[in-house]
mmCIF file of C-alpha atoms in Angstrom:
data_model
loop_
_atom_site.group_PDB
_atom_site.id
_atom_site.type_symbol
_atom_site.label_atom_id
_atom_site.label_comp_id
_atom_site.label_asym_id
_atom_site.label_seq_id
_atom_site.Cartn_x
_atom_site.Cartn_y
_atom_site.Cartn_z
ATOM 1 C CA GLU A 1 -38.141 28.245 -40.337
ATOM 2 C CA ASP A 2 -34.335 27.792 -39.361
ATOM 3 C CA GLN A 3 -34.106 27.353 -35.545
ATOM 4 C CA VAL A 4 -32.023 26.019 -32.722
ATOM 5 C CA THR A 5 -33.000 24.777 -29.348
ATOM 6 C CA GLN A 6 -30.730 24.208 -26.379
ATOM 7 C CA SER A 7 -31.508 21.893 -23.528
ATOM 8 C CA PRO A 8 -31.475 21.807 -20.655
ATOM 9 C CA GLU A 9 -31.833 25.493 -19.519
ATOM 10 C CA ALA A 10 -29.928 25.034 -16.551
ATOM 11 C CA LEU A 11 -27.673 22.156 -15.345
ATOM 12 C CA ARG A 12 -26.094 21.839 -11.798
ATOM 13 C CA LEU A 13 -23.578 18.908 -11.634
ATOM 14 C CA GLN A 14 -21.291 17.478 -8.886
ATOM 15 C CA GLU A 15 -17.579 17.999 -9.386
ATOM 16 C CA GLY A 16 -16.381 14.804 -11.554
ATOM 17 C CA GLU A 17 -19.942 14.348 -12.640
ATOM 18 C CA SER A 18 -20.149 14.199 -16.498
ATOM 19 C CA SER A 19 -23.094 15.352 -18.491
ATOM 20 C CA SER A 20 -24.005 16.179 -21.720
ATOM 21 C CA LEU A 21 -25.376 19.489 -23.307
ATOM 22 C CA ASN A 22 -27.823 19.465 -26.376
ATOM 23 C CA CYS A 23 -28.076 21.319 -29.400
ATOM 24 C CA SER A 24 -31.111 20.689 -31.537
ATOM 25 C CA TYR A 25 -31.300 22.188 -35.305
ATOM 26 C CA THR A 26 -33.711 22.630 -37.999
ATOM 27 C CA VAL A 27 -32.018 24.419 -41.102
ATOM 28 C CA SER A 28 -32.573 23.942 -45.054
ATOM 29 C CA GLY A 29 -28.434 23.116 -44.984
ATOM 30 C CA LEU A 30 -25.694 23.551 -42.338
ATOM 31 C CA ARG A 31 -22.669 25.181 -43.216
ATOM 32 C CA GLY A 32 -21.381 24.763 -39.493
ATOM 33 C CA LEU A 33 -22.388 24.494 -36.308
ATOM 34 C CA PHE A 34 -20.423 26.256 -33.279
ATOM 35 C CA TRP A 35 -20.292 25.643 -29.618
ATOM 36 C CA TYR A 36 -19.038 28.921 -27.537
ATOM 37 C CA ARG A 37 -18.416 29.333 -23.792
ATOM 38 C CA GLN A 38 -19.803 32.519 -22.091
ATOM 39 C CA ASP A 39 -18.781 33.674 -18.630
ATOM 40 C CA PRO A 40 -20.602 36.290 -16.713
ATOM 41 C CA GLY A 41 -20.254 39.841 -17.868
ATOM 42 C CA LYS A 42 -18.257 38.394 -20.765
ATOM 43 C CA GLY A 43 -18.242 38.085 -24.378
ATOM 44 C CA PRO A 44 -18.617 34.450 -26.071
ATOM 45 C CA GLU A 45 -15.555 32.568 -26.183
ATOM 46 C CA PHE A 46 -15.277 29.917 -29.170
ATOM 47 C CA LEU A 47 -14.465 26.534 -28.496
ATOM 48 C CA PHE A 48 -15.473 24.068 -31.595
ATOM 49 C CA THR A 49 -16.863 24.408 -35.186
ATOM 50 C CA LEU A 50 -18.331 21.294 -36.581
ATOM 51 C CA TYR A 51 -19.277 20.778 -40.127
ATOM 52 C CA SER A 52 -20.700 17.443 -41.065
ATOM 53 C CA ALA A 53 -22.403 14.649 -39.392
ATOM 54 C CA GLY A 54 -20.134 12.057 -37.708
ATOM 55 C CA GLU A 55 -17.580 14.950 -36.717
ATOM 56 C CA GLU A 56 -16.327 15.191 -33.275
ATOM 57 C CA LYS A 57 -13.776 17.625 -31.540
ATOM 58 C CA GLU A 58 -11.905 17.921 -28.132
ATOM 59 C CA LYS A 59 -10.506 20.480 -25.893
ATOM 60 C CA GLU A 60 -9.403 19.177 -22.262
ATOM 61 C CA ARG A 61 -12.592 18.143 -20.783
ATOM 62 C CA LEU A 62 -15.018 18.807 -23.452
ATOM 63 C CA LYS A 63 -15.614 16.965 -26.855
ATOM 64 C CA ALA A 64 -18.381 18.318 -29.182
ATOM 65 C CA THR A 65 -20.348 15.666 -31.829
ATOM 66 C CA LEU A 66 -22.470 16.577 -34.791
ATOM 67 C CA THR A 67 -25.469 14.369 -35.906
ATOM 68 C CA LYS A 68 -27.645 15.558 -38.815
ATOM 69 C CA LYS A 69 -30.388 16.981 -36.315
ATOM 70 C CA GLU A 70 -28.226 17.633 -33.297
ATOM 71 C CA SER A 71 -24.776 18.244 -31.600
ATOM 72 C CA PHE A 72 -24.004 17.398 -28.090
ATOM 73 C CA LEU A 73 -21.149 18.753 -25.716
ATOM 74 C CA HIS A 74 -19.896 16.154 -23.900
ATOM 75 C CA ILE A 75 -18.425 17.360 -20.096
ATOM 76 C CA THR A 76 -16.407 14.561 -18.679
ATOM 77 C CA ALA A 77 -15.526 15.000 -14.873
ATOM 78 C CA PRO A 78 -16.746 18.423 -14.881
ATOM 79 C CA LYS A 79 -14.486 21.096 -12.542
ATOM 80 C CA PRO A 80 -15.833 24.420 -10.628
ATOM 81 C CA GLU A 81 -14.148 26.446 -13.478
ATOM 82 C CA ASP A 82 -16.306 24.923 -16.532
ATOM 83 C CA SER A 83 -19.325 26.749 -15.003
ATOM 84 C CA ALA A 84 -20.536 29.048 -17.732
ATOM 85 C CA THR A 85 -23.166 29.333 -19.986
ATOM 86 C CA TYR A 86 -22.669 27.068 -23.284
ATOM 87 C CA LEU A 87 -23.863 28.681 -26.464
ATOM 88 C CA CYS A 88 -24.831 26.749 -29.544
ATOM 89 C CA ALA A 89 -25.099 28.538 -32.927
ATOM 90 C CA VAL A 90 -25.385 27.252 -36.894
ATOM 91 C CA ARG A 91 -24.614 28.788 -39.967
ATOM 92 C CA PRO A 92 -27.197 27.961 -42.847
ATOM 93 C CA THR A 93 -25.834 27.652 -46.484
ATOM 94 C CA THR A 94 -28.724 30.113 -47.497
ATOM 95 C CA SER A 95 -26.562 31.506 -49.920
ATOM 96 C CA GLY A 96 -25.393 35.554 -49.886
ATOM 97 C CA THR A 97 -26.414 35.574 -46.422
ATOM 98 C CA TYR A 98 -23.916 36.256 -43.519
ATOM 99 C CA LYS A 99 -26.500 34.323 -40.939
ATOM 100 C CA TYR A 100 -25.644 32.877 -37.806
ATOM 101 C CA ILE A 101 -28.810 31.355 -35.447
ATOM 102 C CA PHE A 102 -27.869 31.061 -31.710
ATOM 103 C CA GLY A 103 -29.650 29.365 -28.964
ATOM 104 C CA THR A 104 -30.519 30.592 -25.839
ATOM 105 C CA GLY A 105 -27.526 28.661 -24.076
ATOM 106 C CA THR A 106 -27.504 26.032 -21.234
ATOM 107 C CA ARG A 107 -26.112 27.726 -17.751
ATOM 108 C CA LEU A 108 -23.818 25.292 -16.114
ATOM 109 C CA LYS A 109 -23.090 25.170 -12.513
ATOM 110 C CA VAL A 110 -20.255 22.940 -11.137
ATOM 111 C CA LEU A 111 -20.462 22.536 -7.299
ATOM 112 C CA ALA A 112 -17.183 21.439 -5.524
ATOM 113 C CA ASN B 1 -3.366 40.195 -29.794
ATOM 114 C CA ALA B 2 -6.335 42.536 -28.730
ATOM 115 C CA GLY B 3 -8.815 40.883 -30.735
ATOM 116 C CA VAL B 4 -11.887 42.660 -30.944
ATOM 117 C CA THR B 5 -12.319 45.672 -28.851
ATOM 118 C CA GLN B 6 -15.472 47.485 -27.931
ATOM 119 C CA THR B 7 -16.135 50.660 -25.692
ATOM 120 C CA PRO B 8 -17.567 52.001 -23.718
ATOM 121 C CA LYS B 9 -18.188 48.892 -21.380
ATOM 122 C CA PHE B 10 -21.067 50.144 -19.394
ATOM 123 C CA GLN B 11 -23.747 53.062 -20.345
ATOM 124 C CA VAL B 12 -26.469 54.554 -19.106
ATOM 125 C CA LEU B 13 -28.538 56.889 -21.180
ATOM 126 C CA LYS B 14 -31.685 59.019 -21.079
ATOM 127 C CA THR B 15 -34.832 58.300 -23.542
ATOM 128 C CA GLY B 16 -34.356 60.267 -26.709
ATOM 129 C CA GLN B 17 -30.463 60.585 -26.215
ATOM 130 C CA SER B 18 -28.281 59.203 -29.246
ATOM 131 C CA MET B 19 -24.645 57.685 -28.526
ATOM 132 C CA THR B 20 -22.173 55.406 -30.450
ATOM 133 C CA LEU B 21 -20.558 52.277 -29.480
ATOM 134 C CA GLN B 22 -17.485 51.699 -30.877
ATOM 135 C CA CYS B 23 -15.679 48.647 -31.862
ATOM 136 C CA ALA B 24 -12.213 47.651 -33.682
ATOM 137 C CA GLN B 25 -10.563 44.256 -34.436
ATOM 138 C CA ASP B 26 -7.080 43.839 -35.465
ATOM 139 C CA MET B 27 -7.143 40.425 -37.119
ATOM 140 C CA ASN B 28 -7.714 41.838 -40.374
ATOM 141 C CA HIS B 29 -11.424 40.247 -40.664
ATOM 142 C CA GLU B 30 -13.737 40.853 -43.505
ATOM 143 C CA TYR B 31 -17.027 40.518 -41.940
ATOM 144 C CA MET B 32 -18.301 42.566 -38.715
ATOM 145 C CA SER B 33 -21.566 42.540 -37.250
ATOM 146 C CA TRP B 34 -23.466 43.654 -33.890
ATOM 147 C CA TYR B 35 -25.480 41.511 -31.962
ATOM 148 C CA ARG B 36 -28.051 42.090 -28.977
ATOM 149 C CA GLN B 37 -28.372 39.895 -25.918
ATOM 150 C CA ASP B 38 -31.458 39.575 -24.017
ATOM 151 C CA PRO B 39 -32.443 37.450 -21.474
ATOM 152 C CA GLY B 40 -33.974 34.221 -22.360
ATOM 153 C CA MET B 41 -33.250 35.175 -26.143
ATOM 154 C CA GLY B 42 -30.398 33.917 -28.198
ATOM 155 C CA LEU B 43 -27.919 36.381 -29.800
ATOM 156 C CA ARG B 44 -29.436 38.371 -32.232
ATOM 157 C CA LEU B 45 -28.065 40.594 -35.300
ATOM 158 C CA ILE B 46 -28.429 43.993 -35.761
ATOM 159 C CA HIS B 47 -26.133 44.924 -38.398
ATOM 160 C CA TYR B 48 -23.368 43.537 -40.545
ATOM 161 C CA SER B 49 -20.711 44.389 -42.956
ATOM 162 C CA VAL B 50 -19.077 42.226 -45.506
ATOM 163 C CA GLY B 51 -16.129 44.840 -46.192
ATOM 164 C CA ALA B 52 -15.329 48.459 -45.922
ATOM 165 C CA GLY B 53 -18.348 50.941 -47.595
ATOM 166 C CA ILE B 54 -20.690 47.473 -47.469
ATOM 167 C CA THR B 55 -23.383 47.465 -44.310
ATOM 168 C CA ASP B 56 -26.421 45.484 -44.396
ATOM 169 C CA GLN B 57 -29.553 44.993 -41.609
ATOM 170 C CA GLY B 58 -29.907 41.733 -39.638
ATOM 171 C CA GLU B 59 -32.878 40.535 -37.504
ATOM 172 C CA VAL B 60 -33.378 43.775 -35.213
ATOM 173 C CA PRO B 61 -32.256 46.753 -37.148
ATOM 174 C CA ASN B 62 -34.635 49.509 -36.086
ATOM 175 C CA GLY B 63 -33.512 52.260 -34.117
ATOM 176 C CA TYR B 64 -29.689 51.481 -35.181
ATOM 177 C CA ASN B 65 -26.947 52.712 -37.907
ATOM 178 C CA VAL B 66 -23.726 51.695 -38.750
ATOM 179 C CA SER B 67 -20.888 52.751 -41.023
ATOM 180 C CA ARG B 68 -17.423 50.861 -42.122
ATOM 181 C CA SER B 69 -15.377 53.311 -43.192
ATOM 182 C CA THR B 70 -11.950 51.050 -42.676
ATOM 183 C CA THR B 71 -11.574 47.279 -42.221
ATOM 184 C CA GLU B 72 -10.970 47.804 -38.548
ATOM 185 C CA ASP B 73 -13.856 49.913 -37.257
ATOM 186 C CA PHE B 74 -17.396 49.089 -37.173
ATOM 187 C CA PRO B 75 -19.161 51.703 -34.853
ATOM 188 C CA LEU B 76 -22.904 51.130 -33.697
ATOM 189 C CA ARG B 77 -25.174 54.552 -33.474
ATOM 190 C CA LEU B 78 -28.133 54.357 -31.475
ATOM 191 C CA LEU B 79 -29.946 57.386 -32.933
ATOM 192 C CA SER B 80 -32.928 58.115 -30.316
ATOM 193 C CA ALA B 81 -32.556 55.782 -27.581
ATOM 194 C CA ALA B 82 -35.313 53.890 -26.097
ATOM 195 C CA PRO B 83 -35.738 51.788 -23.327
ATOM 196 C CA SER B 84 -36.364 48.889 -25.447
ATOM 197 C CA GLN B 85 -32.600 48.969 -26.267
ATOM 198 C CA THR B 86 -31.588 48.091 -22.772
ATOM 199 C CA SER B 87 -29.166 45.074 -23.398
ATOM 200 C CA VAL B 88 -25.792 43.776 -23.532
ATOM 201 C CA TYR B 89 -24.475 44.615 -27.373
ATOM 202 C CA PHE B 90 -21.550 42.259 -28.788
ATOM 203 C CA CYS B 91 -19.065 43.342 -31.666
ATOM 204 C CA ALA B 92 -18.188 40.151 -33.643
ATOM 205 C CA SER B 93 -15.720 39.506 -36.346
ATOM 206 C CA SER B 94 -14.857 36.898 -39.023
ATOM 207 C CA TYR B 95 -13.055 35.902 -42.004
ATOM 208 C CA ARG B 96 -15.277 36.061 -45.262
ATOM 209 C CA GLN B 97 -13.370 32.827 -46.512
ATOM 210 C CA GLY B 98 -11.443 30.172 -44.640
ATOM 211 C CA GLY B 99 -10.991 30.157 -40.772
ATOM 212 C CA GLY B 100 -14.081 28.057 -40.657
ATOM 213 C CA ASN B 101 -16.181 30.820 -40.806
ATOM 214 C CA THR B 102 -16.030 31.370 -37.067
ATOM 215 C CA ILE B 103 -16.684 34.712 -35.788
ATOM 216 C CA TYR B 104 -14.988 36.098 -32.538
ATOM 217 C CA PHE B 105 -16.910 38.555 -30.129
ATOM 218 C CA GLY B 106 -15.425 41.293 -28.187
ATOM 219 C CA GLU B 107 -16.122 41.718 -24.083
ATOM 220 C CA GLY B 108 -19.528 43.152 -24.611
ATOM 221 C CA SER B 109 -21.275 46.929 -24.045
ATOM 222 C CA TRP B 110 -24.189 47.023 -21.098
ATOM 223 C CA LEU B 111 -26.508 49.721 -22.066
ATOM 224 C CA THR B 112 -29.485 50.788 -19.842
ATOM 225 C CA VAL B 113 -31.605 53.243 -21.229
ATOM 226 C CA VAL B 114 -33.967 55.192 -18.628
#
């Protein structure tokens, strides 16, 4: 069964304290892996798409990496404004199906 | 650029009432979809559409109805609201080909059924 698991569920960091969020996935084949940021009371905001193992993408203090079984979202020297829930999703290669599987997210709190 | 627009933002319904959540996108995306988000659960697909006149069921379709008469609009109808439908609803859209299949979300509609 296709599955996405994110860890940890919640993470508290001091400002400047770098860390990583994990997204483990089990799918029959990967068409794409997506990272989103969600602020309270808002819709998910697109961050990155990764397609193949070894791929990396960066945006400001965020860097996403992908292996055959998991993806990491590395946060370098975070600031309080990075506080949000970070969602991971995968799109399996199941043909003819519009299917994205979402994890339950990691709630990140960055303290000043 | 408005992106994906949902209305209303908040709604309270009584059990048994019906209502429609509106969704419009201005990106000329072929794919549109509706998700619900509940505490402790990932976003779950309710219904989706791959183009005007074409709709299909997702993971949790019961109690909901959709139609797609234009590329831009994809309303979600609750036929007879139940407390189990209390949730946050997100409309999303994406290109069918290209664009990395990335889906873009609206701001959400908070629905409470009492």
